[in-house]
Coordinates of C-alpha atoms (C1' of nucleotides) in Angstrom, one line a residue:
Chain V
M1 CA 31.5 -34.2 174.0
P2 CA 29.6 -36.5 176.8
R3 CA 27.1 -34.5 177.9
E4 CA 27.7 -32.1 180.9
F5 CA 28.3 -33.5 184.3
R6 CA 25.5 -32.0 186.1
K7 CA 25.1 -32.0 190.0
P8 CA 21.6 -31.8 191.4
I9 CA 20.7 -28.3 191.8
D10 CA 21.4 -27.0 195.8
D11 CA 18.3 -26.6 196.9
A12 CA 19.6 -26.6 200.5
D13 CA 18.7 -22.2 200.2
P14 CA 15.6 -21.6 198.7
A15 CA 15.4 -18.5 199.3
A16 CA 18.7 -18.3 196.4
A17 CA 17.8 -15.6 193.9
L18 CA 15.6 -16.7 191.4
T19 CA 17.4 -15.4 188.9
N20 CA 16.6 -17.1 184.6
A21 CA 19.7 -19.0 185.0
R22 CA 18.3 -21.2 188.3
I23 CA 14.8 -21.2 187.4
A24 CA 16.2 -22.5 183.7
A25 CA 17.8 -25.2 186.2
I26 CA 15.1 -26.0 187.8
L27 CA 13.0 -26.3 184.8
T28 CA 16.0 -28.6 183.1
E29 CA 16.5 -30.7 186.5
I30 CA 12.3 -31.4 185.7
A31 CA 13.0 -32.4 182.6
D32 CA 15.5 -35.1 183.1
L33 CA 13.6 -36.4 186.5
L34 CA 11.3 -36.8 183.7
D35 CA 12.9 -38.4 181.4
I36 CA 14.9 -40.9 183.5
K37 CA 11.0 -41.4 184.5
G38 CA 10.1 -42.3 180.9
E39 CA 7.4 -39.4 180.2
S40 CA 7.0 -39.0 176.5
S41 CA 10.0 -36.9 175.4
F42 CA 7.5 -33.7 173.3
K43 CA 7.4 -33.6 177.6
V44 CA 11.5 -33.8 177.9
G45 CA 11.8 -31.5 174.6
A46 CA 8.4 -28.7 176.1
Y47 CA 11.0 -28.4 179.4
R48 CA 13.7 -28.2 177.8
R49 CA 12.4 -25.9 175.3
A50 CA 11.1 -24.2 178.4
A51 CA 14.1 -23.8 180.2
D52 CA 16.0 -22.7 176.9
S53 CA 13.8 -19.5 176.7
V54 CA 13.9 -18.4 180.5
A55 CA 16.7 -18.6 180.6
R56 CA 18.4 -16.8 177.4
S57 CA 15.6 -13.8 177.8
G58 CA 16.8 -10.8 178.2
V59 CA 13.7 -9.5 180.9
D60 CA 13.9 -11.0 184.5
V61 CA 11.5 -13.1 184.2
A62 CA 11.2 -14.0 188.2
Q63 CA 10.4 -10.2 188.3
A64 CA 8.9 -9.6 185.5
Y65 CA 6.2 -12.5 186.7
R66 CA 6.0 -10.8 190.1
E67 CA 4.8 -7.5 188.9
G68 CA 1.6 -9.4 186.8
E69 CA 3.8 -9.3 183.3
P70 CA 5.1 -12.0 182.2
P71 CA 6.7 -12.0 178.9
R72 CA 5.8 -13.5 175.9
L73 CA 8.1 -16.6 175.8
K74 CA 8.6 -19.4 172.5
G75 CA 8.0 -23.3 174.0
V76 CA 6.2 -21.3 177.0
G77 CA 2.5 -22.2 177.3
G78 CA -0.5 -23.2 180.1
S79 CA 0.9 -24.8 181.7
I80 CA 4.9 -24.5 182.5
G81 CA 3.1 -20.9 182.3
E82 CA 1.7 -21.1 185.3
R83 CA 4.3 -23.6 187.2
I84 CA 6.7 -20.2 186.7
E85 CA 4.4 -18.6 187.9
E86 CA 3.9 -20.5 191.2
L87 CA 7.8 -20.7 191.6
V88 CA 8.7 -17.2 191.2
T89 CA 4.8 -15.7 193.6
T90 CA 5.7 -19.2 196.7
G91 CA 9.6 -19.1 196.2
Q92 CA 8.1 -23.3 195.7
L93 CA 6.9 -25.6 192.8
P94 CA 5.6 -28.4 194.2
Y95 CA 5.6 -30.5 191.6
H96 CA 9.4 -30.5 191.0
E97 CA 9.8 -31.7 195.1
A98 CA 7.2 -33.5 194.4
L99 CA 9.1 -35.3 191.1
R100 CA 11.9 -35.2 193.6
A101 CA 10.7 -37.5 196.0
E102 CA 10.2 -39.6 193.3
V103 CA 13.4 -40.0 191.0
P104 CA 16.3 -39.6 193.3
P105 CA 17.6 -36.9 191.4
T106 CA 21.1 -38.4 191.8
L107 CA 20.2 -40.3 189.1
L108 CA 20.8 -37.2 186.6
E109 CA 24.9 -37.7 187.8
L110 CA 24.2 -41.1 185.7
L111 CA 23.9 -39.7 182.4
A112 CA 27.2 -38.2 182.0
I113 CA 28.7 -41.5 181.8
P114 CA 29.3 -41.9 178.1
G115 CA 26.8 -44.4 177.0
V116 CA 24.2 -44.0 179.7
G117 CA 21.2 -42.3 178.8
P118 CA 17.9 -41.6 180.7
R119 CA 16.2 -44.6 179.7
T120 CA 18.7 -46.7 181.5
A121 CA 19.2 -44.7 183.6
G122 CA 15.4 -45.6 184.7
E123 CA 15.8 -48.8 183.9
V124 CA 18.7 -49.6 186.6
W125 CA 17.2 -47.6 188.9
R126 CA 13.5 -49.6 188.1
T127 CA 15.1 -53.1 188.1
L128 CA 17.5 -52.7 190.8
G129 CA 17.3 -49.8 193.2
I130 CA 20.1 -48.4 191.9
A131 CA 20.1 -44.5 192.0
T132 CA 23.6 -43.7 191.9
L133 CA 27.2 -44.0 190.5
P134 CA 29.3 -46.3 193.2
E135 CA 26.2 -48.1 193.4
L136 CA 26.0 -48.6 189.9
E137 CA 30.3 -49.0 189.7
R138 CA 29.8 -51.6 192.0
A139 CA 26.8 -53.5 190.2
A140 CA 28.7 -53.4 186.8
C141 CA 31.4 -54.8 188.7
D142 CA 29.4 -57.4 190.0
G143 CA 27.7 -58.6 186.6
Q144 CA 24.1 -57.5 187.2
L145 CA 23.6 -54.8 185.1
R146 CA 23.0 -58.0 182.0
Q147 CA 20.3 -59.5 183.7
L148 CA 18.7 -56.4 181.6
K149 CA 16.9 -55.8 178.5
G150 CA 19.3 -54.3 176.5
L151 CA 22.4 -54.3 178.7
S152 CA 25.0 -57.3 178.4
A153 CA 28.4 -57.5 179.7
K154 CA 30.6 -55.5 177.6
S155 CA 28.1 -53.0 178.8
E156 CA 29.2 -52.9 181.8
A157 CA 32.7 -52.6 181.0
R158 CA 32.8 -50.0 179.1
I159 CA 30.4 -48.0 181.9
I160 CA 33.0 -49.0 183.9
E161 CA 35.6 -47.5 181.7
G162 CA 33.5 -44.3 181.7
I163 CA 33.0 -43.9 185.3
A164 CA 37.4 -44.5 186.0
E165 CA 37.5 -41.7 182.5
L166 CA 35.2 -39.5 184.1
E167 CA 36.9 -39.6 187.8
K168 CA 39.7 -39.3 186.3
R169 CA 38.8 -36.3 183.4
P170 CA 36.4 -34.1 184.8
P171 CA 34.5 -33.0 182.3
R172 CA 35.4 -29.7 181.8
R173 CA 34.7 -26.1 179.4
M174 CA 37.9 -24.7 178.1
R175 CA 38.1 -20.6 177.8
I176 CA 37.0 -18.8 174.8
G177 CA 40.9 -18.3 174.6
E178 CA 42.6 -21.7 175.2
A179 CA 39.6 -22.5 172.7
H180 CA 40.6 -20.3 170.4
G181 CA 44.5 -21.2 170.0
L182 CA 43.7 -24.6 170.3
A183 CA 41.2 -24.5 167.5
E184 CA 44.5 -23.2 165.3
R185 CA 47.0 -25.2 166.9
A186 CA 44.8 -28.1 165.1
V187 CA 43.6 -26.9 162.2
A188 CA 46.9 -26.6 161.3
L189 CA 48.0 -29.6 162.4
I190 CA 45.8 -30.7 160.0
E191 CA 46.1 -28.4 156.9
S192 CA 49.2 -30.4 157.2
L193 CA 48.5 -33.8 156.4
P194 CA 48.9 -35.4 152.4
G195 CA 44.7 -35.7 151.2
V196 CA 44.0 -32.4 153.0
A197 CA 42.2 -29.5 151.0
S198 CA 41.4 -27.2 154.2
A199 CA 40.7 -27.2 157.8
V200 CA 37.9 -25.6 160.0
A201 CA 36.9 -25.3 163.7
A202 CA 33.2 -25.7 163.6
G203 CA 31.0 -26.0 166.3
S204 CA 31.4 -23.8 169.2
V205 CA 34.3 -22.4 168.7
R206 CA 33.6 -21.3 164.8
R207 CA 30.7 -19.0 166.8
W208 CA 32.3 -17.3 169.9
R209 CA 30.3 -19.3 172.9
E210 CA 32.4 -17.9 176.1
T211 CA 32.8 -21.3 176.5
V212 CA 33.5 -24.9 174.9
G213 CA 33.5 -28.0 175.7
D214 CA 35.0 -29.7 172.4
L215 CA 36.4 -29.0 169.1
D216 CA 34.9 -29.7 165.8
I217 CA 37.1 -29.9 163.2
L218 CA 35.8 -30.3 159.1
V219 CA 38.3 -31.1 156.9
E220 CA 37.9 -30.8 153.0
T221 CA 39.1 -34.0 151.5
D222 CA 38.5 -36.6 148.2
E223 CA 40.8 -39.4 151.1
P224 CA 38.8 -39.4 154.5
A225 CA 39.4 -43.2 155.6
E226 CA 43.4 -42.0 155.0
V227 CA 44.0 -38.6 156.2
L228 CA 41.7 -39.5 159.9
E229 CA 44.3 -42.4 159.3
A230 CA 47.4 -40.3 160.0
L231 CA 45.8 -38.4 162.6
R232 CA 45.0 -41.1 164.5
A233 CA 48.8 -41.7 164.8
L234 CA 50.2 -38.5 165.1
P235 CA 52.2 -38.5 168.5
V236 CA 49.6 -35.6 169.9
I237 CA 47.0 -36.8 170.3
E238 CA 46.4 -39.0 173.0
S239 CA 44.1 -41.4 173.0
V240 CA 41.2 -43.0 170.0
E241 CA 38.1 -42.3 172.2
A242 CA 36.4 -46.2 172.7
G243 CA 33.0 -46.1 170.1
V244 CA 31.0 -42.9 171.0
R245 CA 32.5 -41.6 167.1
G246 CA 34.0 -43.8 164.8
G247 CA 33.6 -44.8 161.2
A248 CA 35.1 -43.9 157.6
D249 CA 34.5 -40.3 158.2
R250 CA 34.6 -39.3 160.9
S251 CA 36.7 -40.2 164.6
T252 CA 36.2 -39.1 167.7
L253 CA 40.3 -38.3 169.3
R254 CA 41.8 -36.8 171.7
L255 CA 44.5 -34.7 172.3
V256 CA 47.4 -34.4 174.7
D257 CA 46.2 -33.6 178.4
G258 CA 44.2 -31.2 175.8
P259 CA 40.3 -32.0 175.1
Q260 CA 38.4 -34.2 173.2
L261 CA 38.6 -33.6 169.7
D262 CA 35.9 -34.4 167.0
I263 CA 36.3 -35.4 163.9
M264 CA 34.7 -34.6 160.1
A265 CA 36.0 -35.9 156.9
M266 CA 33.2 -33.4 154.3
P267 CA 33.8 -34.2 150.1
A268 CA 35.3 -31.5 148.4
G269 CA 33.4 -28.8 147.2
S270 CA 30.1 -29.4 148.6
T271 CA 31.5 -27.7 152.3
G272 CA 28.0 -25.6 152.5
S273 CA 26.1 -28.1 154.7
Y274 CA 28.4 -29.3 156.9
L275 CA 29.6 -26.6 158.0
V276 CA 26.3 -24.9 159.0
H277 CA 25.7 -28.3 160.2
F278 CA 28.0 -29.1 162.3
T279 CA 28.9 -25.5 163.4
G280 CA 25.1 -25.2 164.9
S281 CA 24.1 -24.4 167.2
A282 CA 21.5 -27.1 167.5
E283 CA 18.6 -24.6 167.8
H284 CA 19.3 -23.2 164.7
N285 CA 20.3 -26.1 162.4
V286 CA 16.4 -26.8 163.7
A287 CA 14.8 -23.5 162.6
L288 CA 17.0 -24.1 159.1
R289 CA 15.7 -28.2 159.3
H290 CA 12.1 -26.4 160.1
R291 CA 12.2 -23.9 157.1
A292 CA 14.0 -27.0 154.9
R293 CA 10.4 -29.0 155.4
E294 CA 7.9 -25.6 155.1
R295 CA 9.0 -25.6 152.2
G296 CA 9.1 -29.8 150.8
W297 CA 12.6 -30.4 151.6
T298 CA 14.5 -32.4 155.2
L299 CA 17.3 -31.4 156.1
S300 CA 21.1 -32.5 157.5
E301 CA 24.4 -32.3 156.2
H302 CA 24.6 -34.1 153.1
G303 CA 22.5 -31.2 152.0
L304 CA 19.2 -31.2 150.1
V305 CA 16.9 -33.9 150.7
P306 CA 12.5 -34.0 148.1
L307 CA 10.4 -34.1 151.2
D308 CA 8.6 -37.3 148.0
D309 CA 12.1 -38.6 147.7
A310 CA 14.1 -39.7 150.3
A311 CA 16.5 -41.8 147.9
A312 CA 17.1 -39.1 145.9
Q313 CA 21.4 -37.5 146.1
P314 CA 21.6 -34.4 148.1
M315 CA 21.7 -31.4 146.1
T316 CA 25.5 -30.5 147.9
F317 CA 26.4 -26.7 148.3
A318 CA 29.9 -25.5 147.5
A319 CA 29.2 -22.1 150.7
E320 CA 26.9 -22.3 153.3
A321 CA 25.6 -18.1 151.9
D322 CA 24.4 -20.4 149.1
L323 CA 22.1 -23.4 151.5
Y324 CA 21.2 -19.6 153.0
A325 CA 20.2 -18.2 149.7
F326 CA 17.8 -21.6 148.6
L327 CA 16.0 -21.4 152.1
D328 CA 15.7 -17.4 150.6
L329 CA 17.3 -16.1 153.9
A330 CA 21.1 -13.6 153.7
E331 CA 24.0 -15.8 155.1
I332 CA 24.7 -15.0 158.6
P333 CA 27.4 -15.0 161.4
P334 CA 28.5 -17.7 162.6
E335 CA 27.8 -15.8 166.2
L336 CA 24.1 -14.8 165.8
R337 CA 23.1 -18.3 164.9
E338 CA 21.4 -19.5 168.4
G339 CA 17.3 -20.1 167.5
R340 CA 17.7 -16.9 169.1
G341 CA 15.4 -14.4 165.7
E342 CA 18.2 -14.5 163.8
I343 CA 16.5 -17.2 160.9
E344 CA 13.4 -13.6 160.5
A345 CA 16.6 -10.9 161.1
A346 CA 17.6 -12.7 158.1
E347 CA 14.5 -13.8 155.8
H348 CA 13.6 -9.6 156.0
D349 CA 17.2 -8.6 154.9
E350 CA 17.7 -7.5 158.4
L351 CA 20.5 -9.1 159.9
P352 CA 23.1 -5.8 161.6
R353 CA 26.2 -5.7 160.2
L354 CA 28.5 -6.9 163.6
I355 CA 31.3 -5.1 165.1
E356 CA 35.1 -6.2 163.6
R357 CA 37.6 -6.7 165.3
S358 CA 39.5 -4.3 163.0
E359 CA 36.4 -1.1 163.5
L360 CA 38.4 -0.5 167.7
R361 CA 41.0 1.7 168.3
G362 CA 41.4 2.0 171.0
D363 CA 41.3 0.0 173.7
C364 CA 39.9 2.1 177.4
H365 CA 40.9 0.0 180.6
S366 CA 44.6 -0.8 181.6
H367 CA 46.5 -1.7 184.0
S368 CA 50.9 -1.4 184.9
H369 CA 53.0 -1.9 187.7
W370 CA 51.9 1.5 188.9
S371 CA 48.7 -0.6 190.4
D372 CA 48.1 -3.7 190.2
G373 CA 49.2 -4.3 186.8
R374 CA 51.8 -7.0 185.9
E375 CA 54.0 -4.6 183.8
P376 CA 56.0 -1.4 183.6
L377 CA 53.5 1.6 182.6
E378 CA 56.8 1.9 179.9
V379 CA 56.3 -1.6 178.7
M380 CA 52.2 -1.6 178.3
V381 CA 52.8 1.8 175.9
E382 CA 55.4 1.0 173.3
S383 CA 53.6 -2.9 173.2
A384 CA 49.0 -1.2 172.4
R385 CA 51.1 1.4 170.2
A386 CA 53.6 -0.9 167.9
A387 CA 50.1 -3.3 168.5
G388 CA 49.0 0.2 165.9
R389 CA 46.0 1.3 167.9
E390 CA 45.4 5.4 167.9
Y391 CA 44.6 5.9 171.9
Q392 CA 45.6 3.9 175.1
V393 CA 43.7 4.2 178.7
L394 CA 45.8 3.0 181.6
T395 CA 43.5 3.0 184.8
D396 CA 45.4 2.3 186.9
H397 CA 43.2 1.7 190.4
S398 CA 41.9 3.5 192.5
Q399 CA 42.8 4.5 196.3
S400 CA 41.1 2.5 198.3
L401 CA 41.3 -1.3 196.2
G402 CA 44.5 -1.0 198.6
I403 CA 44.5 -5.0 197.2
A404 CA 45.8 -4.1 194.2
N405 CA 47.8 -0.5 195.5
G406 CA 44.8 2.1 194.6
L407 CA 47.1 5.2 193.5
T408 CA 46.3 8.1 196.4
P409 CA 45.9 11.4 194.8
A410 CA 49.6 12.1 195.2
R411 CA 50.4 9.1 192.6
V412 CA 47.8 10.1 190.3
E413 CA 49.6 13.6 189.5
A414 CA 52.6 11.2 189.8
Q415 CA 51.3 9.6 186.9
R416 CA 49.7 12.1 185.0
R417 CA 53.5 13.7 184.7
V418 CA 54.5 10.5 183.5
I419 CA 52.1 10.4 180.7
G420 CA 52.5 14.2 180.3
E421 CA 56.5 12.9 179.0
L422 CA 56.1 10.4 177.1
N423 CA 53.3 12.3 175.2
E424 CA 55.3 14.4 174.0
R425 CA 58.3 11.7 172.5
F426 CA 55.4 10.4 170.7
A427 CA 54.7 14.4 169.0
R428 CA 57.9 14.3 169.1
E429 CA 58.5 11.2 167.0
A430 CA 55.9 11.4 165.2
S431 CA 56.7 15.0 164.0
D432 CA 60.1 13.8 163.6
G433 CA 58.8 10.8 161.3
Q434 CA 60.1 8.1 163.8
T435 CA 57.4 6.5 164.9
P436 CA 57.5 3.2 165.2
D437 CA 56.7 0.9 162.4
G438 CA 53.0 -1.1 162.5
A439 CA 52.4 2.5 165.6
D440 CA 50.0 4.7 164.3
A441 CA 52.3 7.9 163.9
G442 CA 49.2 9.9 165.9
F443 CA 49.3 7.7 169.4
R444 CA 48.2 9.4 172.0
L445 CA 48.3 7.0 175.9
L446 CA 44.8 9.1 178.4
H447 CA 44.9 9.4 181.0
G448 CA 42.0 7.2 183.5
T449 CA 41.0 5.6 186.2
E450 CA 39.7 2.5 187.7
L451 CA 37.5 4.0 190.3
E452 CA 36.1 1.8 193.0
I453 CA 32.5 3.0 193.5
T454 CA 33.2 1.8 197.7
T455 CA 30.7 -0.5 200.3
D456 CA 29.6 2.8 202.3
G457 CA 28.2 4.2 198.5
R458 CA 31.0 7.0 198.0
L459 CA 33.3 7.2 195.2
D460 CA 37.0 6.7 195.8
Y461 CA 38.0 10.0 194.2
A462 CA 36.7 14.0 194.5
D463 CA 35.2 15.8 191.8
E464 CA 37.6 17.9 191.3
L465 CA 40.0 15.1 190.6
L466 CA 37.5 13.6 188.4
A467 CA 37.6 15.5 185.9
S468 CA 41.0 16.0 185.5
F469 CA 41.0 12.7 184.3
D470 CA 40.5 11.2 180.2
V471 CA 38.4 9.0 181.1
V472 CA 37.5 7.3 184.4
V473 CA 35.2 4.0 184.4
A474 CA 33.7 3.2 187.6
S475 CA 33.6 -0.2 189.0
L476 CA 32.3 -1.6 192.1
H477 CA 34.9 -4.8 193.2
V478 CA 33.5 -4.8 196.5
G479 CA 30.4 -5.4 199.0
R480 CA 28.8 -7.3 196.5
Q481 CA 27.1 -9.4 199.0
Q482 CA 25.3 -6.2 199.5
P483 CA 21.4 -6.8 198.6
R484 CA 19.4 -5.2 195.4
R485 CA 18.6 -1.9 196.9
Q486 CA 22.4 -0.9 197.9
L487 CA 24.3 -2.2 195.2
M488 CA 21.6 0.1 192.7
A489 CA 22.0 2.8 194.5
R490 CA 26.0 2.8 194.3
Y491 CA 25.2 2.3 190.7
E492 CA 23.6 5.5 190.1
T493 CA 26.4 7.1 192.0
A494 CA 28.4 7.2 189.8
L495 CA 26.3 6.8 187.0
R496 CA 25.0 10.1 187.8
N497 CA 28.1 11.2 189.1
P498 CA 29.1 13.4 186.0
H499 CA 32.8 12.9 184.8
V500 CA 31.5 9.2 184.9
G501 CA 32.4 7.3 180.9
I502 CA 32.2 3.8 181.9
I503 CA 31.0 1.3 184.0
S504 CA 33.4 -1.5 184.3
H505 CA 31.7 -5.1 184.1
P506 CA 28.9 -4.4 185.4
S507 CA 27.6 -7.9 186.5
G508 CA 31.2 -8.3 188.4
R509 CA 30.4 -11.9 187.3
K510 CA 33.8 -15.2 187.0
I511 CA 32.6 -17.3 184.5
G512 CA 31.8 -20.3 186.9
V513 CA 33.2 -18.5 189.9
R514 CA 31.6 -16.6 190.9
P515 CA 27.5 -15.2 190.1
D516 CA 26.3 -12.3 188.7
L517 CA 25.9 -9.2 191.8
D518 CA 22.0 -9.3 192.2
L519 CA 20.4 -6.5 190.3
D520 CA 17.5 -4.5 189.1
W521 CA 19.1 -4.9 184.8
E522 CA 16.1 -2.9 183.6
A523 CA 17.0 0.0 185.8
F524 CA 20.4 -0.5 185.5
Y525 CA 20.3 -0.1 182.0
R526 CA 17.8 2.6 181.7
L527 CA 19.8 4.4 184.2
A528 CA 22.8 3.7 182.2
A529 CA 21.1 5.1 178.7
E530 CA 19.1 8.2 180.4
T531 CA 23.0 9.4 181.6
G532 CA 23.6 8.4 178.6
T533 CA 26.9 7.0 180.6
L534 CA 28.6 3.7 178.7
L535 CA 28.6 0.4 180.0
E536 CA 31.8 -1.7 179.2
I537 CA 32.0 -4.6 177.6
N538 CA 34.8 -6.2 179.3
G539 CA 36.7 -9.1 177.3
S540 CA 39.1 -11.0 179.8
E541 CA 37.7 -14.2 179.6
A542 CA 37.7 -15.3 183.0
R543 CA 35.1 -11.9 183.0
L544 CA 32.9 -11.4 178.9
D545 CA 30.9 -8.9 180.6
L546 CA 28.3 -7.8 180.4
D547 CA 27.5 -10.8 178.8
E548 CA 25.8 -11.3 175.3
H549 CA 22.6 -11.7 176.7
R550 CA 22.2 -8.5 178.8
I551 CA 24.3 -6.4 176.2
R552 CA 21.0 -7.5 173.9
A553 CA 18.8 -7.1 176.6
A554 CA 20.7 -2.6 177.2
T555 CA 20.8 -2.5 173.8
E556 CA 16.8 -2.3 173.4
A557 CA 17.4 0.0 176.9
G558 CA 19.1 2.6 174.5
C559 CA 22.5 2.2 176.0
R560 CA 25.9 2.1 174.5
F561 CA 28.9 0.2 175.3
V562 CA 32.5 -0.1 174.8
I563 CA 34.4 -3.0 174.6
D564 CA 38.4 -3.2 176.2
S565 CA 40.5 -5.3 177.7
D566 CA 41.3 -5.2 181.2
A567 CA 44.4 -5.9 180.3
H568 CA 46.8 -6.3 183.3
E569 CA 50.6 -7.2 181.2
R570 CA 50.9 -7.3 177.7
D571 CA 49.3 -11.1 176.6
D572 CA 45.5 -9.7 177.6
W573 CA 45.3 -7.5 174.3
A574 CA 43.8 -10.3 173.3
H575 CA 41.5 -9.7 175.4
L576 CA 39.7 -7.3 173.0
D577 CA 39.1 -10.4 170.2
W578 CA 37.2 -12.5 173.1
G579 CA 35.7 -8.7 174.1
V580 CA 34.6 -8.1 170.1
G581 CA 32.7 -12.1 169.4
I582 CA 31.1 -11.6 172.6
A583 CA 29.8 -8.7 171.4
R584 CA 28.4 -9.5 167.7
R585 CA 27.1 -12.3 170.2
G586 CA 25.6 -9.6 171.5
W587 CA 24.6 -8.7 168.4
V588 CA 27.2 -5.3 167.7
T589 CA 27.7 -3.3 165.3
A590 CA 30.3 -0.3 165.5
D591 CA 27.8 3.0 165.5
L592 CA 27.1 1.3 169.8
V593 CA 30.5 1.3 170.4
A594 CA 33.2 4.0 171.5
N595 CA 36.2 3.3 171.5
T596 CA 36.2 2.4 167.5
L597 CA 35.7 6.6 167.7
P598 CA 38.7 8.0 166.0
R599 CA 41.3 9.5 168.9
D600 CA 40.3 12.6 168.3
E601 CA 36.2 12.3 168.8
F602 CA 36.4 9.5 171.4
I603 CA 38.3 12.6 173.7
T604 CA 36.1 14.5 173.4
L605 CA 32.7 12.8 173.8
M606 CA 34.3 11.1 176.7
R607 CA 34.6 15.1 178.9
E608 CA 30.9 15.7 177.7
K609 CA 28.2 14.0 179.5
P610 CA 25.4 12.7 178.7
H611 CA 27.6 10.4 175.9
R612 CA 26.6 10.8 172.9
W613 CA 27.2 10.4 169.3
Chain J
dG1 C1' 3.4 -30.5 177.0
dC2 C1' 3.6 -26.7 172.6
dC3 C1' 1.8 -25.0 168.7
dG4 C1' -1.0 -23.2 164.5
dT5 C1' 0.1 -19.8 156.7
dT6 C1' -0.4 -28.1 158.1
dT7 C1' -4.9 -23.6 163.6
dT8 C1' -7.8 -26.3 168.6
dC9 C1' -6.4 -32.0 167.0
dG10 C1' -1.8 -34.1 165.4
dG11 C1' 2.2 -33.3 165.0
dC12 C1' 6.8 -32.5 166.9
dC13 C1' 14.6 -32.3 163.8
dC14 C1' 18.5 -35.0 161.2
dG15 C1' 21.4 -39.0 160.8
dA16 C1' 25.6 -41.8 162.2
dC17 C1' 26.1 -45.6 165.8
dT18 C1' 26.4 -49.0 168.8
dG19 C1' 24.3 -53.2 170.9
dT20 C1' 21.5 -56.9 171.2
dT21 C1' 18.8 -57.4 167.6
dT22 C1' 15.1 -60.6 163.4
dT23 C1' 13.3 -55.0 162.6
dC24 C1' 15.0 -51.9 166.6
dA25 C1' 15.4 -48.7 170.9
dG26 C1' 19.1 -45.7 172.6
dT27 C1' 22.4 -42.3 172.9
dC28 C1' 24.7 -38.4 170.6
dG29 C1' 26.4 -34.0 168.1

DNA sequence: GCCGTTTTCGGCCCGACTGTTTTCAGTCG
């Protein structure tokens, strides 16, 4: 996978909120520019690690600095700490600006070309004055690059090809659902080939990352050459990527109209270290190698080799658990392998027992034709029932959300009657032993609403009507650009209302489309915990909201959750899978999630606020 | 530039591949 296409930071708006993500982006750009400049790789790495640390921190770093309580962040020492402080207090970072003046930020675009790294980019800039993609392409076509040290006519051809490829197919990351679907198909396809003992998707798919760049497939076989040859010949394989990753036991391919596939063969019976290595993350692997070194070993995908005998045969492991055990660690679930404290937890046997999909008994957020759902209420409810759930909450939109055909109070009452009749039928069928196969005899459709928090900070229904719902899910779809104080005031109204059980998709983000709401998150979590209002982990793949970082921060603040599909059609029930995946990445255990409760307990819980159990 | 059961200096993760090489640097995952 070519590195991600990184545009220079848009600094047109210096007043843009200094979120952790923006601070991290600035530190990353500093690292890139230093790299091109030819600075020590350790210094460059230090900025990258610091950026990473800021990005994944649960606290609002800018706010913490402004309040005079800088958080302890791994990789942020005196020098970088001072730069962050200057940035968040003055809104400017002269060091960064000076670097941008010295090294043209447009050079970052060159790094997206396969085979072009910071050294090459720096070299063409220094010797030929090239700073942009078109300039590089022209120079390559004119044969100017071959005069540079380490570059030849062959390199020029590769660069021209790489630029063309980039224009034809800009790198993009798949959403979680698409990635898992494709990975499943690829694995099934590969397992059908002769000589294949097993295949498994590793990489970020296996860790359930919210977006995925390419697919890494491990193939257990004793005949790697034959298997890879057969694979390359399949009609669904569009092309064999040139050069990047060839060799006897690995191959880089591309699915027709699909993502890049990195295929790695591993010898049967010694798959433990391969799985660990290719599942990652990079940070997790680094931490593991550190640990191996402390114990006198060097760790790679092939296994462990003694530090004092590099020529020794690697010690191999049949299973991941064996490798972890050798390093005195409990086996770490793939979702936790991000270098966020999982090694320490595994060392002390304090890994959480993560929630499983099978532990969800109900779903608290779904829509139908009555508002903006794409299927009739009856169709949605029958499929939820057939899926074996104990309860489904129908939460069509409230009246002010006209664009989604929100329900007036009169339509709410009409819908209540329809739901009542359906539940009567379900009860009748249960007592007659007529419950359909796969359905839970106790299944009930619960009546909820997705209650709009209006721009002027009111709730969209009167309290008496709110009290009549089984579940009230409050959310904010309009007036997203309001200043932080106003947004917080709106959320506070909802959180303090005794009938509001759940705040839905709290950050309001859409992945890759629009950013989070500007909230005082610490205060938001505190209020949710204090009022006993549940926070939703919304599993629709464009949202995944709360995200994994916020989930952990909210947990630490004492919050509790529900995991919901926000389904608008039957296919959307799969969102529950994605929601559970993200929850697991947020270290969530079943006891933190209200919709793991049996139906009656859940109904009772939702009648009482604060919701604590 | 960061960090410390190798602690204030001297390290800093690993292997494979590529290209232009006579021993290695750059790129990638």
